[in-house]
Short mmCIF file of C-alpha atoms and ligand atoms in Angstrom, two decimals:
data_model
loop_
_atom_site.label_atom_id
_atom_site.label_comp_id
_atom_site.label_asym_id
_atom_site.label_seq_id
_atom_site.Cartn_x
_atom_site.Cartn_y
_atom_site.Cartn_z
CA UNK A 1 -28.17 -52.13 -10.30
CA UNK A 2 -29.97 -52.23 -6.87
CA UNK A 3 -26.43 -53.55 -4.64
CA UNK A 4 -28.05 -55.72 -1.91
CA UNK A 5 -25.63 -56.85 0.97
CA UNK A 6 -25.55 -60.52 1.39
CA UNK A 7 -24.25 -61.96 4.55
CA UNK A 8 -21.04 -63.38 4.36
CA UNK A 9 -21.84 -67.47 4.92
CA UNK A 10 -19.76 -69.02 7.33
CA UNK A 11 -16.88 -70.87 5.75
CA UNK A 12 -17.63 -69.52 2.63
CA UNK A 13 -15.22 -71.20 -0.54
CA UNK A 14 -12.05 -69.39 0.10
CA UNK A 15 -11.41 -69.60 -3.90
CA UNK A 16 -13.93 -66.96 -5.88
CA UNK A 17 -15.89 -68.61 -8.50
CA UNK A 18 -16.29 -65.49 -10.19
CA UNK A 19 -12.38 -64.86 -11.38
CA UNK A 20 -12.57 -67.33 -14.44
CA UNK A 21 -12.68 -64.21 -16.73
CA UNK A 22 -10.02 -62.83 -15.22
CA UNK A 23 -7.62 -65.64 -15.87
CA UNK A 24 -9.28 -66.12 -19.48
CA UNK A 25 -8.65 -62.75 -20.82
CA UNK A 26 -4.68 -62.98 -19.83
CA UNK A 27 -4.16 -58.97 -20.63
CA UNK A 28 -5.70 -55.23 -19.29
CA UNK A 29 -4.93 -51.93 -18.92
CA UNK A 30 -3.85 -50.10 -16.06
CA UNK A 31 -4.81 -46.55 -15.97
CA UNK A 32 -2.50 -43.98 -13.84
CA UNK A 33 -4.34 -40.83 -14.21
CA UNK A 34 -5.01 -37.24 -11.79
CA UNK A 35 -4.13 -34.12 -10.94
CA UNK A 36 -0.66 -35.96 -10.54
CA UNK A 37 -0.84 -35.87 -14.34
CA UNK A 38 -1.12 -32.04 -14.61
CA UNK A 39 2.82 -31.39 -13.41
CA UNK A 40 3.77 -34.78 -15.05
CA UNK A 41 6.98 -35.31 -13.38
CA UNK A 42 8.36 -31.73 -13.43
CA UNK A 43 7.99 -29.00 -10.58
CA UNK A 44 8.60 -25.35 -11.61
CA UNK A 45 11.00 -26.50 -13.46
CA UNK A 46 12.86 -28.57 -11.88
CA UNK A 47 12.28 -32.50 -12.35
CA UNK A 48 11.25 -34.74 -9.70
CA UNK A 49 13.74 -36.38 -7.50
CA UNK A 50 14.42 -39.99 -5.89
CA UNK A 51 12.77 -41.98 -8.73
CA UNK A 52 10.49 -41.90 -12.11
CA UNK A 53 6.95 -42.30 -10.86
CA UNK A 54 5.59 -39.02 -11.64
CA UNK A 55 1.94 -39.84 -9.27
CA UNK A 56 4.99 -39.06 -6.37
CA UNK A 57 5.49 -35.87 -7.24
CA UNK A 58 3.52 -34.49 -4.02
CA UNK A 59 6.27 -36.28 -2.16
CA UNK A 60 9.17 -35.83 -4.84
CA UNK A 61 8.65 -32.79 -6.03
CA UNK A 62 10.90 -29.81 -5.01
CA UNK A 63 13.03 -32.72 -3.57
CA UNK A 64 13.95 -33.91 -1.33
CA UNK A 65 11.38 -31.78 1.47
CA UNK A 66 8.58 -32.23 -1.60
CA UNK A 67 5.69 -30.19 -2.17
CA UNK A 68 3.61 -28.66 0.74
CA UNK A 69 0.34 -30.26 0.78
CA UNK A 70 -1.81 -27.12 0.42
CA UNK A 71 -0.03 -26.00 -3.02
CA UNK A 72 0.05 -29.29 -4.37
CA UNK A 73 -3.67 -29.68 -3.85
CA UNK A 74 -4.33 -26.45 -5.49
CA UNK A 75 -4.01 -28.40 -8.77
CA UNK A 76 -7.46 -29.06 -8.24
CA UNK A 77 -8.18 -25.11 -9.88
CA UNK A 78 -6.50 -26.55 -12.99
CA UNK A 79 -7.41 -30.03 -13.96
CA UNK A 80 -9.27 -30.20 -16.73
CA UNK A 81 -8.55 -32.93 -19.19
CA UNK A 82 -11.33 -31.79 -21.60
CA UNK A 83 -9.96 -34.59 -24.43
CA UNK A 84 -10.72 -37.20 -21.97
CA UNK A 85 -12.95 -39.30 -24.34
CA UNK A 86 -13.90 -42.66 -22.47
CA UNK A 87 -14.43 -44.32 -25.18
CA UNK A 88 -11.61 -43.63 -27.43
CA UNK A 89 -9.31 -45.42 -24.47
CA UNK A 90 -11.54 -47.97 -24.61
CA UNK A 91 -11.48 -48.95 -27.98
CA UNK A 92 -7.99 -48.73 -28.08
CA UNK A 93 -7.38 -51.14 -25.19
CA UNK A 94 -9.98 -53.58 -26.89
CA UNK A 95 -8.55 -53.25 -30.22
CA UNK A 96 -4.99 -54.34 -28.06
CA UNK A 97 -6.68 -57.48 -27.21
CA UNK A 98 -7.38 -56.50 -23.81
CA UNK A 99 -10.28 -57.26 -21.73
CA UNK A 100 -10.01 -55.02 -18.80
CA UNK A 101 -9.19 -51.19 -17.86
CA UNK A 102 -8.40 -50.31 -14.11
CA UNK A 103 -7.70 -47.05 -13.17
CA UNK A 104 -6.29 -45.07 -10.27
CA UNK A 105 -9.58 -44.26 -8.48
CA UNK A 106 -7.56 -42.55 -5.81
CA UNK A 107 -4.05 -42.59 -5.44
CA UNK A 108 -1.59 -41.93 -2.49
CA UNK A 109 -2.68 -38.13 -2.97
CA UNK A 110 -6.09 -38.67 -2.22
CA UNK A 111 -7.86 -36.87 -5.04
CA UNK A 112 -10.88 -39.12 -6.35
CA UNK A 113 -12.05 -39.38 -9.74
CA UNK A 114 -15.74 -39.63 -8.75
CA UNK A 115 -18.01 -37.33 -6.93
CA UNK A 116 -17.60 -39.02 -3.61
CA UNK A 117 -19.46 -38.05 -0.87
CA UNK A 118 -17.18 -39.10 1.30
CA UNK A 119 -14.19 -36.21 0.30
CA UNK A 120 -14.79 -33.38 -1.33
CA UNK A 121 -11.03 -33.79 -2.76
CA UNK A 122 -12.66 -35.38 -5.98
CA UNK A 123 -13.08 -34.29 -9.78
CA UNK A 124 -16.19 -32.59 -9.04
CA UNK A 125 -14.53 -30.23 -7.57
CA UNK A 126 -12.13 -28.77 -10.01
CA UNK A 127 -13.01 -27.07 -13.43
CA UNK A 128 -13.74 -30.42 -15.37
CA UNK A 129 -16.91 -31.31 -13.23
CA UNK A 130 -17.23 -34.57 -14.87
CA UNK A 131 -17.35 -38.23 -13.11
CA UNK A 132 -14.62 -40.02 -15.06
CA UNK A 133 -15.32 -43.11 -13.17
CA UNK A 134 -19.17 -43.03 -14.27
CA UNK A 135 -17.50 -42.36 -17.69
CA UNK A 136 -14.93 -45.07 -18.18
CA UNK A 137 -17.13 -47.72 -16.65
CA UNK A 138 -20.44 -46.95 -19.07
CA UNK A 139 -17.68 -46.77 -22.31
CA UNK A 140 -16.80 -50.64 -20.75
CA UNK A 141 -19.71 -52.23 -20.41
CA UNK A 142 -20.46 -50.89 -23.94
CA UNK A 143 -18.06 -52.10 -25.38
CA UNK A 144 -18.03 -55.51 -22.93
CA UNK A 145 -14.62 -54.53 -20.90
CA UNK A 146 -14.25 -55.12 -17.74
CA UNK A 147 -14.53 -52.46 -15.24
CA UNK A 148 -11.89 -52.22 -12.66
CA UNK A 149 -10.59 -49.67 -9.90
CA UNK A 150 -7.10 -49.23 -8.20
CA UNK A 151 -7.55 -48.01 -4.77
CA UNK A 152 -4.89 -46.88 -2.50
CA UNK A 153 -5.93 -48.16 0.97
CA UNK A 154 -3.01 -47.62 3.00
CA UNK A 155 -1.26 -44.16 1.58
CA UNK A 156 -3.20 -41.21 1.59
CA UNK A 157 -1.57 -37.74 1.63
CA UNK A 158 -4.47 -36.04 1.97
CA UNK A 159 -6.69 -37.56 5.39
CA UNK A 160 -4.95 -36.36 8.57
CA UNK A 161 -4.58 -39.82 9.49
CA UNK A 162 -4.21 -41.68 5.67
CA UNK A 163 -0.61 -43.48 5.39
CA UNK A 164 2.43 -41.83 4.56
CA UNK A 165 5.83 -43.26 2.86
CA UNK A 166 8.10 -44.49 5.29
CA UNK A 167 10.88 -41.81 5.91
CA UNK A 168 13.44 -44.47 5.55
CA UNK A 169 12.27 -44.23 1.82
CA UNK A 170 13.88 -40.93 1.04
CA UNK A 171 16.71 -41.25 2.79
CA UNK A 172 16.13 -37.66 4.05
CA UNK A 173 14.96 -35.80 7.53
CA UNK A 174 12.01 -38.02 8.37
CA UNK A 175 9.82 -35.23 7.22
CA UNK A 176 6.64 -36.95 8.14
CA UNK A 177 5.03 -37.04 12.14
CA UNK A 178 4.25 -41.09 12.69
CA UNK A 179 0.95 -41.40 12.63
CA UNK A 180 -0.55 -42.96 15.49
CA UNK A 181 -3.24 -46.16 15.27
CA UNK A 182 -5.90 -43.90 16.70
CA UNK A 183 -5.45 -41.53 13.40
CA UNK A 184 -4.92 -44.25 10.78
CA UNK A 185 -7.90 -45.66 12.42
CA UNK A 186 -9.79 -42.07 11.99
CA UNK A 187 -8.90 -42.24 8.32
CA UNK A 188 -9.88 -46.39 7.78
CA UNK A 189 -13.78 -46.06 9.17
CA UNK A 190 -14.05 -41.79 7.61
CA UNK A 191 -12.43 -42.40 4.09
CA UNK A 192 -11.64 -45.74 3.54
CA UNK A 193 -13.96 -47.88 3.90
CA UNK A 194 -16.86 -45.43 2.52
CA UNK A 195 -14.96 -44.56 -0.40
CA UNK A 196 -14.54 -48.33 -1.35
CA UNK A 197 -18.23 -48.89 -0.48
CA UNK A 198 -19.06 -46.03 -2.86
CA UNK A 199 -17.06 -47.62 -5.81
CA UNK A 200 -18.59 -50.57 -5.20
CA UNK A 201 -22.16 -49.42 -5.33
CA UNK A 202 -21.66 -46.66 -8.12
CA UNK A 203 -19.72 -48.59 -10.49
CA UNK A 204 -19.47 -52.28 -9.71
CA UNK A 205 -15.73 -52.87 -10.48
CA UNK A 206 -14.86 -56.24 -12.00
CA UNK A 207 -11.88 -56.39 -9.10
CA UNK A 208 -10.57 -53.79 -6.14
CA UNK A 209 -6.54 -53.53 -6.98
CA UNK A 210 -5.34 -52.27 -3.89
CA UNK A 211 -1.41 -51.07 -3.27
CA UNK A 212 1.32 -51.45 -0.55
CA UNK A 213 4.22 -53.39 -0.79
CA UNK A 214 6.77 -52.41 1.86
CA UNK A 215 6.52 -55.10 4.88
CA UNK A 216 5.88 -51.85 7.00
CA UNK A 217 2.65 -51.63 5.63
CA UNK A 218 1.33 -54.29 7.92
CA UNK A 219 1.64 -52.09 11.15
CA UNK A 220 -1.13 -50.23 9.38
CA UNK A 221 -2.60 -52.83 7.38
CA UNK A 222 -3.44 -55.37 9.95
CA UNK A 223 -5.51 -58.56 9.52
CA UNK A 224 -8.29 -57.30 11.35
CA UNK A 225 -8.67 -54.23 9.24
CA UNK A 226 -8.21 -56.97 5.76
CA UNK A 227 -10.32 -59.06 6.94
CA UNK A 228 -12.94 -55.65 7.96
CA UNK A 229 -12.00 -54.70 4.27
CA UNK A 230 -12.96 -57.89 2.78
CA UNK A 231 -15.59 -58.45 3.99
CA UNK A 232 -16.94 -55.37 2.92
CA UNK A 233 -16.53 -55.99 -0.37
CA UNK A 234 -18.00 -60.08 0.01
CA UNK A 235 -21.26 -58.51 1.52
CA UNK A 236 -21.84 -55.53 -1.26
CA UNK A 237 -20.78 -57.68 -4.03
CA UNK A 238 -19.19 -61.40 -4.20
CA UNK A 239 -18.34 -60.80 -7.83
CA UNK A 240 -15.75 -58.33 -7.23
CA UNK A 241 -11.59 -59.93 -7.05
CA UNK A 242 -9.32 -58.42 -4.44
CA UNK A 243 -5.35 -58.60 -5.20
CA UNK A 244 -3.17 -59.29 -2.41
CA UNK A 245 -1.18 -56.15 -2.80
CA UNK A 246 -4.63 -55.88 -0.09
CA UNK A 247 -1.48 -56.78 1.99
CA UNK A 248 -1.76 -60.36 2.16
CA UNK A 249 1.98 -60.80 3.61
CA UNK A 250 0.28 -59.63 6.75
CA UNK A 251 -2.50 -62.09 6.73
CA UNK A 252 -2.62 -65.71 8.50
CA UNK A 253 -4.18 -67.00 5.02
CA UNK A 254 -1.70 -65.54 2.67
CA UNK A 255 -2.75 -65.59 -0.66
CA UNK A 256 -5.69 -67.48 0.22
CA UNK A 257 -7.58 -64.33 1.60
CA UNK A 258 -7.91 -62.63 -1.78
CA UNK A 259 -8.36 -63.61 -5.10
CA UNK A 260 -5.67 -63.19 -7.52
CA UNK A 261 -2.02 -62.19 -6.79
CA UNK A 262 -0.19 -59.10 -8.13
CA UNK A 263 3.43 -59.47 -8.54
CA UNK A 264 5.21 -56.46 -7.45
CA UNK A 265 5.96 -54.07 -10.20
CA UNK A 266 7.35 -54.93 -13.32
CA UNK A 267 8.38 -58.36 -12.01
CA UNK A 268 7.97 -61.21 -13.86
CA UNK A 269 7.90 -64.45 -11.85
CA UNK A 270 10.04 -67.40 -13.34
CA UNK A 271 7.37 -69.71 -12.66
CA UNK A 272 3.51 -69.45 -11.98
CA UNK A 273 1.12 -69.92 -9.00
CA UNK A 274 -1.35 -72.36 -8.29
CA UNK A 275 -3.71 -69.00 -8.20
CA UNK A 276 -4.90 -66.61 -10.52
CA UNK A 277 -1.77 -63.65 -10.90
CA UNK A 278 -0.94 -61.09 -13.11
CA UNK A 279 2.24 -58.89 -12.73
CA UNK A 280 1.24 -55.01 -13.69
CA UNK A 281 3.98 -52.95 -15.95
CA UNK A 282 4.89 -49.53 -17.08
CA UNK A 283 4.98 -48.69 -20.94
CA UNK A 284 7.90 -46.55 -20.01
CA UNK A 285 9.46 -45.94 -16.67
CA UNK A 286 6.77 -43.96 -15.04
CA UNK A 287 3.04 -45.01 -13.88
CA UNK A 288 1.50 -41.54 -14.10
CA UNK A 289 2.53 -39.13 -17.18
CA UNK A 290 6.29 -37.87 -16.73
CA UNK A 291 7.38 -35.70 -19.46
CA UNK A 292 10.95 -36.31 -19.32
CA UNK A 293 10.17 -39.89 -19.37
CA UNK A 294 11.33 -41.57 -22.94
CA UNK A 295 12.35 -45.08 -22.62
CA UNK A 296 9.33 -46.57 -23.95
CA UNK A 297 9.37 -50.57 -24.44
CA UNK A 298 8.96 -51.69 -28.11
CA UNK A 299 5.52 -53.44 -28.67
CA UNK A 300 7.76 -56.86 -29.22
CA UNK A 301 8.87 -56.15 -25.82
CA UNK A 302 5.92 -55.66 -23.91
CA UNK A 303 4.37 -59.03 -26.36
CA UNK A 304 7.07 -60.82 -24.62
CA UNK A 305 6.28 -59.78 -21.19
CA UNK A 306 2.91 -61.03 -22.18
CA UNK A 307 3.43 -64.24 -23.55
CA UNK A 308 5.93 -65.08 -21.21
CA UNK A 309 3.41 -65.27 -18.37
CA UNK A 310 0.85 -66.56 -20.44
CA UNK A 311 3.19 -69.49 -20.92
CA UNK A 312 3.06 -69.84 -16.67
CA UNK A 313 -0.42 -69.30 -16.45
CA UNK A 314 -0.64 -64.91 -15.73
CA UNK A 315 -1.92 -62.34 -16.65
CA UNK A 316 -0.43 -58.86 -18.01
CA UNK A 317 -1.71 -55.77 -17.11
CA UNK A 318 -0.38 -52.81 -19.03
CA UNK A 319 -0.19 -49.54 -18.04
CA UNK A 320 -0.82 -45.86 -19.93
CA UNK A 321 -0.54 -42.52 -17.97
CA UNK A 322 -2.89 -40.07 -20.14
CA UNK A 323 -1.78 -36.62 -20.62
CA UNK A 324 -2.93 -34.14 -18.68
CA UNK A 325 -5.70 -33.47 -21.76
CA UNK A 326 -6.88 -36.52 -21.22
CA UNK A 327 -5.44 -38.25 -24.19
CA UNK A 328 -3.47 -40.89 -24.14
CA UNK A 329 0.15 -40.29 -25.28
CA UNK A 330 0.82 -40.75 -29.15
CA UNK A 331 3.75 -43.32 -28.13
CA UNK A 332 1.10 -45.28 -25.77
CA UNK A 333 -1.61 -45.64 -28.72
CA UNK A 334 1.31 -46.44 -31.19
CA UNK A 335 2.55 -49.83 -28.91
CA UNK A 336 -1.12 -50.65 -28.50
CA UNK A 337 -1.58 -50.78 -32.25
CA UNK A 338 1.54 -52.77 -33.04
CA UNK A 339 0.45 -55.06 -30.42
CA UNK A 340 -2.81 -55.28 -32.11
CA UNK A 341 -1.89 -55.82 -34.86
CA UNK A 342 -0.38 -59.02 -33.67
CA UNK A 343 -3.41 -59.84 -31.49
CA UNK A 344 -5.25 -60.05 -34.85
CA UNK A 345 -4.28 -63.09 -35.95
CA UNK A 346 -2.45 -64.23 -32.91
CA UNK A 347 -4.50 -64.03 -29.81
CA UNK A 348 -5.87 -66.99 -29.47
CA UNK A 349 -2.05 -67.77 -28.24
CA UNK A 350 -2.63 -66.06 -24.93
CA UNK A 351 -6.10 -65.36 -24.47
CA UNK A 352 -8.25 -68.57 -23.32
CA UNK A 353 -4.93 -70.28 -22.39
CA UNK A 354 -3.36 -72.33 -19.20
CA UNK A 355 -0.04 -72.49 -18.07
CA UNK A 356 2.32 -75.00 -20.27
CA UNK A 357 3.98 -77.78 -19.00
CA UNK A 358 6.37 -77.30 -22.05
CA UNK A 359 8.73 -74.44 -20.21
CA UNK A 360 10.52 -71.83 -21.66
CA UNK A 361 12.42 -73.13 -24.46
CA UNK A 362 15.80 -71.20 -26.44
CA UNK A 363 13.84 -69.89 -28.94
CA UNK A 364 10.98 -68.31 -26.84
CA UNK A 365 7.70 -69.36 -24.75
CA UNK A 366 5.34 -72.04 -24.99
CA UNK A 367 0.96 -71.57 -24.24
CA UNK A 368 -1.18 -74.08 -23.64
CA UNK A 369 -5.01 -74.10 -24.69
CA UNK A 370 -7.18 -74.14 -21.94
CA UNK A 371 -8.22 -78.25 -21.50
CA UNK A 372 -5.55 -79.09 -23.75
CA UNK A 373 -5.00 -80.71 -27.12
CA UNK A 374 -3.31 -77.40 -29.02
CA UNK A 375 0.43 -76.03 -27.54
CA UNK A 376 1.72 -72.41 -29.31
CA UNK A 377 5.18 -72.24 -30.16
CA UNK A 378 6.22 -68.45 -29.69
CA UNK A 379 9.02 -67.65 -31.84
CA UNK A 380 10.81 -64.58 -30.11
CA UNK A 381 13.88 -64.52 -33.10
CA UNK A 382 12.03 -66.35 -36.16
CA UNK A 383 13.95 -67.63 -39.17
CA UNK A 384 12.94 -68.16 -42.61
CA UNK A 385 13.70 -72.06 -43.02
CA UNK A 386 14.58 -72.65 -38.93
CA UNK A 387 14.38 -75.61 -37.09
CA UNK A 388 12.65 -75.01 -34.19
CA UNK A 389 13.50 -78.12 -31.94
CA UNK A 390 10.68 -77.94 -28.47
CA UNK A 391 12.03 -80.21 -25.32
CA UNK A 392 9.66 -82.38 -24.39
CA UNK A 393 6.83 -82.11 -27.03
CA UNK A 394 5.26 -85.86 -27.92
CA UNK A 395 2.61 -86.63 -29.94
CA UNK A 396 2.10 -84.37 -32.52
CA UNK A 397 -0.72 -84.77 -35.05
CA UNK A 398 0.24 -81.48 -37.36
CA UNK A 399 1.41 -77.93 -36.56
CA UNK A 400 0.80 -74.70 -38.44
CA UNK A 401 1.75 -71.04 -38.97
CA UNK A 402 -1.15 -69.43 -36.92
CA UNK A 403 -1.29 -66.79 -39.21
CA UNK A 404 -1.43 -68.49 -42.08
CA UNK A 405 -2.78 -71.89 -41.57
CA UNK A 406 0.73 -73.37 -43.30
CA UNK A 407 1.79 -76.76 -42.09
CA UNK A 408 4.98 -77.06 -41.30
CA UNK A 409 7.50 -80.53 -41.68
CA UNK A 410 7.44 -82.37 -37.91
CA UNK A 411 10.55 -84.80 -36.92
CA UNK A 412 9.34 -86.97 -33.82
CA UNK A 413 12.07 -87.63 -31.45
CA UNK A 414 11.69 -89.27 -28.52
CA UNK A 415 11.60 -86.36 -25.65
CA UNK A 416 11.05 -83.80 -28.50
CA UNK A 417 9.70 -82.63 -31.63
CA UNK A 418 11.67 -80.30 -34.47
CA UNK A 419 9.30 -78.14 -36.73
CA UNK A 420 10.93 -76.59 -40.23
CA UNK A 421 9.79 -73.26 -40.41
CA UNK A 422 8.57 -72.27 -44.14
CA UNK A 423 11.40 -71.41 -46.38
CA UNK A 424 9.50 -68.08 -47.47
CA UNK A 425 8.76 -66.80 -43.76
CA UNK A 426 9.01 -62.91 -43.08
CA UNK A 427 8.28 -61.99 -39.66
CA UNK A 428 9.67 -59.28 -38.09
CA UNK A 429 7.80 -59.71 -34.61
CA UNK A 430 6.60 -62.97 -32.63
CA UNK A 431 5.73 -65.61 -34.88
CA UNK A 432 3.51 -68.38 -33.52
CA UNK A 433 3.13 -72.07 -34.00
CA UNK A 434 0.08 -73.92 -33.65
CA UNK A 435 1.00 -77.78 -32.64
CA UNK A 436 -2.09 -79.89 -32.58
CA UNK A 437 -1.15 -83.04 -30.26
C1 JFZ B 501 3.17 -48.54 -6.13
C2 JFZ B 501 2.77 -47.07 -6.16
O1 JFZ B 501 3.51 -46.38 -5.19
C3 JFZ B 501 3.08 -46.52 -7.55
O2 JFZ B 501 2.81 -45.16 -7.60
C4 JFZ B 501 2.23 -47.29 -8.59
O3 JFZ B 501 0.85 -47.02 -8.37
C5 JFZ B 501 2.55 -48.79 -8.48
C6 JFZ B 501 1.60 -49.61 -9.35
O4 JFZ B 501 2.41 -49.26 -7.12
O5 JFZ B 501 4.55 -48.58 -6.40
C7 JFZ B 501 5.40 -49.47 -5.87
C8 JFZ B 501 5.17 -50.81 -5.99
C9 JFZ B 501 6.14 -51.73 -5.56
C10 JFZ B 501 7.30 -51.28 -4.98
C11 JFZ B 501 7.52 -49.93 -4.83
C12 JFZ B 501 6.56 -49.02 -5.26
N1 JFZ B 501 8.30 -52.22 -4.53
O6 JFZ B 501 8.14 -53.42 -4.85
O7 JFZ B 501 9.27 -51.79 -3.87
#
């Protein structure tokens, strides 16, 4: 596709037309994936320190002075995922019910997963040759994902002037020389901006998901270089949504300069914005893959996490850290299943729907279709024969077992509604009520 810049119109709508999908589809994958992957949380033996995030381990390795920046980029001699298979992650997040994958174009580290032109720290440039960008986004559109890119904009460990963690954050010697605004500035117009221009025209991501989220960010990322950032992307392509991990905390609009809002991690608002959001989530504890790392979430878990924003109008993005093969791990694919499994005959619950003015109830979450007319009772605990009583529910014409199409006995109270479970219910996961009103 021939990318033509369009001029930015003055006082052009500050809400993006173009992110009704994103809201629609309510769940993606997240993708944390590199030559951070090869070491997967472990240095010579000796496991990371300060925290779980294995895609640290530049900084976190050999803790707490972490690993010097010439033999940590020497992984580049041995990546080589060669069971990377596009479409095999694909079809699994599909077959989860999602309808997006974005992955870690370029983390902190720097190393790129395309054949940029702008850095010749990229994929091409190790034994496994192969653009796993070009990849992931053609196994997409084939399958009619969206295509999406996380793009760290403010850290980078490898540019003389990219960002580096704040040495208050490791509580050790401040091992790292301030950079000045001259260098960051050398690394924002040489790397940056290029790089995003080149995802933009090579693979035409569905939305940009950029990263900081300490307030010192903003001495770096100013409004002048958002606003030079976004409007980059507006002129090569109006389609594409910016989060405002972008920064936004720094920016005289807020949330109003970007398109949807990402939560920070793992955090799970209590109630819902009058934007598009999503929160983004580990499976376990790390983003990347961390060997040592075992305390994965139980599919009903991570359904929860899912159907709880659902219920205020978010979106879930779910993150997998492929082995350093390039499969995913056997514990990832397992939780997708199980959570398929339930999306088979349960997601029209979250997918398509708004947030509920019927709020979080005892017994679990309530979703709203989109327009209205249809409310889904989410059972988190469901009993065979239970009476499940929802606060402020009017109106009901007849509710159902979604799965099975059984109607269900309905008492009308005045600010409520009960609904008798059937007698013969086995559910051992999320069981949801369809409550036509
Ligand atoms: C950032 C990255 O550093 C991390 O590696 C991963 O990519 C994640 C999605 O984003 O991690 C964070 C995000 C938020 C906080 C700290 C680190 N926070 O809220 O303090």
């Amino acid at each position: 596709m021939e990318i033509q810049e369009v001029p930015v119109s003055a006082g052009q709508s500050k809400a993006n037309p173009h992110a009704a999908w994103f809201t629609q589809q309510r769940f993606g994958m997240f993708v944390h994936f590199g030559i951070n992957s090869i070491p997967a949380g472990v240095w010579k033996g000796v496991p990371m320190g300060r925290n779980w995030y294995a895609e640290w381990i530049q900084m976190q390795g050999n803790w707490p002075k972490g690993i010097p920046a010439a033999e940590y980029q020497a992984l580049t001699k041995q990546f080589n995922p060669v069971k990377f298979d596009a479409d095999a992650w694909v079809r699994e997040a599909k077959n989860a019910g999602m309808g997006s994958i974005c992955i870690t174009s370029k983390h902190h580290d720097g190393f790129a997963l395309w054949p940029s032109k702008v850095s010749a720290y990229n994929v091409m440039n190790t034994p496994f040759k192969r653009d796993i960008l070009g990849e992931l986004s053609n196994a997409c559109a084939k399958h009619g994902m969206k295509f999406a890119c996380y793009y760290s904009h403010w850290l980078d460990w490898e540019h003389p002037g990219g960002g580096l963690p704040h040495p208050d954050e490791f509580k050790s010697e401040p091992r790292h020389p301030k950079r000045t605004q001259e260098q960051f500035e050398k690394y924002w117009q040489e790397k940056c901006l290029p790089q995003v221009r080149e995802l933009i025209e090579n693979y035409h991501p569905a939305f940009l998901w950029f990263d900081t989220w300490a307030a010192n960010s903003s001495e770096w990322i100013t409004e002048a270089r958002m606003d030079e950032l976004i409007g980059l992307i507006r002129r090569l392509d109006p389609t594409c949504l910016i989060n405002s991990r972008l920064g936004t905390w720094g920016h005289s609009k807020g949330y109003a300069a970007v398109d949807f809002i990402s939560m920070m991690d793992n955090h799970f608002p209590e109630k819902g914005f009058d934007q598009p959001w999503e929160t983004s989530g580990t499976m376990n504890r790390s983003w990347a893959c961390h060997q040592l790392d075992h305390e994965w979430h139980t599919a009903k878990e991570i359904l929860t996490f899912l159907i709880k924003n659902a219920s205020r109008g978010g979106n879930y993005q779910l993150n997998v850290g492929p082995l350093p093969t390039g499969e995913l791990p056997v514990q990832a694919i397992r939780r997708l299943r199980e959570i398929g499994a339930w999306w088979l005959v349960n997601g029209e619950a979250v997918r398509g729907t708004e947030a509920s003015d019927l709020q979080a109830q005892k017994w679990g979450f309530v979703t709203k279709k989109k327009g209205g007319g249809m409310y889904y009772l989410h059972v988190l605990e469901p009993r065979a024969g239970a009476e499940i009583v929802v606060r402020g529910l009017r109106g009901v014409k007849q509710a159902r077992v979604l799965e099975t199409g059984q109607a269900l006995d309905v008492l009308a109270g005045n600010e409520h509604a009960a609904i008798t479970l059937p007698a013969e219910l086995r559910e051992n996961n999320i069981a949801v009520v369809a409550v036509e009103v």
